[in-house]
PDB file of C-alpha atoms in Angstrom:
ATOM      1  CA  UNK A   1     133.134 112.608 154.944  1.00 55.00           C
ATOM      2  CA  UNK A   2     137.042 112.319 155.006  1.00 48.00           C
ATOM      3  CA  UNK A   3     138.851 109.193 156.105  1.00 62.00           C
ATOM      4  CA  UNK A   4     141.522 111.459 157.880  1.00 70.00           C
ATOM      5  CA  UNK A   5     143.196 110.308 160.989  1.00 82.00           C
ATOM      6  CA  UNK A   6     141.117 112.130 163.632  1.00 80.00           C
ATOM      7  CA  UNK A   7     143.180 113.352 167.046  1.00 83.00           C
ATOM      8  CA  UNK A   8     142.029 111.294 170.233  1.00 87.00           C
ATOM      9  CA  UNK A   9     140.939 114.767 171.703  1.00 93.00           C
ATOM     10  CA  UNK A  10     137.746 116.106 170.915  1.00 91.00           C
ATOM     11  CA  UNK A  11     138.662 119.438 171.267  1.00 91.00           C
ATOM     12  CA  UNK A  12     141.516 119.147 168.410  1.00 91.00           C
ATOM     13  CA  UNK A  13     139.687 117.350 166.369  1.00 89.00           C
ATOM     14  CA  UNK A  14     137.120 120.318 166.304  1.00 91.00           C
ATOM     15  CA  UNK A  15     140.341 122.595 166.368  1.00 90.00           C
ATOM     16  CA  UNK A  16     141.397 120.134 162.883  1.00 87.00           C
ATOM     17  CA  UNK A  17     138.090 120.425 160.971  1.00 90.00           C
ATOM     18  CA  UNK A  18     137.800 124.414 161.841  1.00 91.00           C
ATOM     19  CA  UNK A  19     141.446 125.890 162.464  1.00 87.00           C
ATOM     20  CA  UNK A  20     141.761 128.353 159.493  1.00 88.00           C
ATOM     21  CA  UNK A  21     140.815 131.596 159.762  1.00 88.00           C
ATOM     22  CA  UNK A  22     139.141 131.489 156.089  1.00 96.00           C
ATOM     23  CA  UNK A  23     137.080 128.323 157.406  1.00 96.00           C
ATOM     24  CA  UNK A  24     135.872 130.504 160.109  1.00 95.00           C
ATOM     25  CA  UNK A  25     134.829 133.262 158.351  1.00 96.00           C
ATOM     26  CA  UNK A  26     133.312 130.333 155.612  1.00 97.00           C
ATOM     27  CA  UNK A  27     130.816 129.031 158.834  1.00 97.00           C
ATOM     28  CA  UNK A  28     130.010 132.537 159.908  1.00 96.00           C
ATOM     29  CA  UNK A  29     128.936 133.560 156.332  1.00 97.00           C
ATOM     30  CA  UNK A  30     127.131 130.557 155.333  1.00 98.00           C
ATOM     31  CA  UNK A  31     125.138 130.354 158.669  1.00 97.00           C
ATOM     32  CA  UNK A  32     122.253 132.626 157.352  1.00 96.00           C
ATOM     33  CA  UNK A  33     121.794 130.302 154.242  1.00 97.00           C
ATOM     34  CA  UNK A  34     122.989 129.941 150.640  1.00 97.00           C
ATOM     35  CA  UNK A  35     125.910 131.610 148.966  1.00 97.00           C
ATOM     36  CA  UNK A  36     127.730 131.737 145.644  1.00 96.00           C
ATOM     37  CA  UNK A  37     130.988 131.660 145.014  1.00 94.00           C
ATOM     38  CA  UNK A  38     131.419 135.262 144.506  1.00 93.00           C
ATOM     39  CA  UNK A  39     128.935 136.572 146.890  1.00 96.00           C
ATOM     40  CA  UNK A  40     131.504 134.315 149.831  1.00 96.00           C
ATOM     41  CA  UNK A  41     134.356 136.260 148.362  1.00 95.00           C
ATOM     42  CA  UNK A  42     132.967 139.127 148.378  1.00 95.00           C
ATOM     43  CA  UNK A  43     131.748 138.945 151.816  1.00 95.00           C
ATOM     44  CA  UNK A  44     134.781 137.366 153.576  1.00 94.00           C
ATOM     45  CA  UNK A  45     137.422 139.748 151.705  1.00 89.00           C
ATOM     46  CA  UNK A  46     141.133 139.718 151.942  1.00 92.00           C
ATOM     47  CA  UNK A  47     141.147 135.842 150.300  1.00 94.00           C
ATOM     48  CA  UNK A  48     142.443 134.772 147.261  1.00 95.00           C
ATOM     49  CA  UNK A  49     140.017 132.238 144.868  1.00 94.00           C
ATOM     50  CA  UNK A  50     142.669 129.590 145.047  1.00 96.00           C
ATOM     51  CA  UNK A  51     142.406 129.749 148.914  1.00 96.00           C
ATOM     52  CA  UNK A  52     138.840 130.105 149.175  1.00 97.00           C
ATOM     53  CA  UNK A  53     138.489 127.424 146.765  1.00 96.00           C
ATOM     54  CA  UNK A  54     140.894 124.966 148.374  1.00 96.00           C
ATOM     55  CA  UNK A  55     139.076 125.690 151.755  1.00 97.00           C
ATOM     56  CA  UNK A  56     135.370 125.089 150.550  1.00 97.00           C
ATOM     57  CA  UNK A  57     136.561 122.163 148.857  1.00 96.00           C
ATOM     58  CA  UNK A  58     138.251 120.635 152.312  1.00 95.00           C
ATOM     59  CA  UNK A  59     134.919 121.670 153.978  1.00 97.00           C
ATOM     60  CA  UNK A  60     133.123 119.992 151.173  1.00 97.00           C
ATOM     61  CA  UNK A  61     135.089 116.991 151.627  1.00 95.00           C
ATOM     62  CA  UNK A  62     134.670 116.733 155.975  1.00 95.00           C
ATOM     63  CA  UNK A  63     130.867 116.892 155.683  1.00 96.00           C
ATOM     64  CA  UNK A  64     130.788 120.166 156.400  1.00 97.00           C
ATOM     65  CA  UNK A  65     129.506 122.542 153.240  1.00 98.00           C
ATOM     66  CA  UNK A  66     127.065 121.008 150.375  1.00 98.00           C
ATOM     67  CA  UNK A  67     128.440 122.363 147.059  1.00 97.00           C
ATOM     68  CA  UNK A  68     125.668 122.683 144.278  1.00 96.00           C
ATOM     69  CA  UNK A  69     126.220 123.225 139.862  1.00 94.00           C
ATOM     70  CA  UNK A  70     123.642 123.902 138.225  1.00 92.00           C
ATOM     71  CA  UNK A  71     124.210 123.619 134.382  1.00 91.00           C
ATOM     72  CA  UNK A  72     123.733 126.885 132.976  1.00 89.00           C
ATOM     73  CA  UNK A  73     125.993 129.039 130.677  1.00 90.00           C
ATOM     74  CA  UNK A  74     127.736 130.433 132.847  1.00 87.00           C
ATOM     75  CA  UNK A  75     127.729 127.567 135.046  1.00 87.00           C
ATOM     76  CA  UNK A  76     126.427 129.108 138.769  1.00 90.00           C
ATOM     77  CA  UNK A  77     127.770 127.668 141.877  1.00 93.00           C
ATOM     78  CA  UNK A  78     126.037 127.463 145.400  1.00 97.00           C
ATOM     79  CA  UNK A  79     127.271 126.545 148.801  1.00 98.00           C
ATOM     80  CA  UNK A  80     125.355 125.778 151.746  1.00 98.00           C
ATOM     81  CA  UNK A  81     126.035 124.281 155.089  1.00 98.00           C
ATOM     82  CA  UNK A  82     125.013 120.637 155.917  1.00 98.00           C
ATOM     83  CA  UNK A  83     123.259 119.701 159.008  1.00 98.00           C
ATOM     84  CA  UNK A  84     127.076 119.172 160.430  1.00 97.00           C
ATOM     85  CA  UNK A  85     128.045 122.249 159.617  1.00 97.00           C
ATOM     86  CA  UNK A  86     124.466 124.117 160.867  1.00 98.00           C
ATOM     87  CA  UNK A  87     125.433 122.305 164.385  1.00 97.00           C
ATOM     88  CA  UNK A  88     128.898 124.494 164.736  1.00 96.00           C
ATOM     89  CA  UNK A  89     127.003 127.620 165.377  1.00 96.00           C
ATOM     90  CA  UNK A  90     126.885 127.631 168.974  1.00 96.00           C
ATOM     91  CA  UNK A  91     130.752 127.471 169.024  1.00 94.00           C
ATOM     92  CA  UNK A  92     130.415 130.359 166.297  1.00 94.00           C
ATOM     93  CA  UNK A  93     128.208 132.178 169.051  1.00 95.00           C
ATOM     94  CA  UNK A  94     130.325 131.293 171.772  1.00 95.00           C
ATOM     95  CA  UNK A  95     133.461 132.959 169.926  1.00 93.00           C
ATOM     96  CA  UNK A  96     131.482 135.972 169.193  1.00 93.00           C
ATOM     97  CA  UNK A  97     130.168 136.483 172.392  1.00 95.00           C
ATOM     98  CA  UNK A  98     133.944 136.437 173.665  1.00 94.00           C
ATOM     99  CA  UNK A  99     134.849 138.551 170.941  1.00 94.00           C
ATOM    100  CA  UNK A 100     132.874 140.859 172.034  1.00 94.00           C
ATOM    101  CA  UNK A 101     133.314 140.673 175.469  1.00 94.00           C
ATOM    102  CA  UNK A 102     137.208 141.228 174.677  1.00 94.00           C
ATOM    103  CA  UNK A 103     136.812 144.033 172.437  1.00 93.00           C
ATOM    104  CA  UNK A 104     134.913 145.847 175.615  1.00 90.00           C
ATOM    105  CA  UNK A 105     137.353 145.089 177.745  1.00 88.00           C
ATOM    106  CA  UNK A 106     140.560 146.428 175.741  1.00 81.00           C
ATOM    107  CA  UNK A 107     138.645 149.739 174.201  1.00 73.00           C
TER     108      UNK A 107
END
């Protein structure tokens, strides 16, 4: 886990770990299990490598995503969620329940 200076409020420290929209999109991808690199890409859309890359590897670095070589020619890549990241799904539910509930009420 990082040795960052964490905010006094729990809320924006939550808010710190999870504010980009590409680490959103990360959580809500990964939740049903495994992914490679390409598969997350492919899935999230609209993100450069360098960006996806430089956000897995801040996830990987808070605890939040498990990143997995294996040594084969070509080398593959996995990412999965750690038991931290696994707990953010209610808030993941919780914004997609609003979501949705937001969508109905502006259509």
């Amino acid at each position: 886990m990082s040795e960052k200076k964490l905010p006094a409020c729990p809320v924006e420290t939550t808010l710190t770990l999870i504010s980009s929209k590409w680490k959103i999109l990360i959580l809500r991808d990964l939740m049903p299990g495994t992914k490679r690199f390409g598969e997350l890409k492919k899935s999230i859309g609209g993100v450069s490598q360098k960006v996806l890359t430089a956000q897995l590897r801040e996830m990987e670095t808070d605890g939040l995503v498990r990143r997995t070589v294996y040594p084969e020619v070509p080398p593959r890549v996995e990412y999965t969620l750690t038991a931290l990241g696994r707990s953010l799904k209610p808030i993941l539910d919780a914004m997609w329940d609003w979501g949705e509930a937001y969508q109905g009420k502006v259509e």
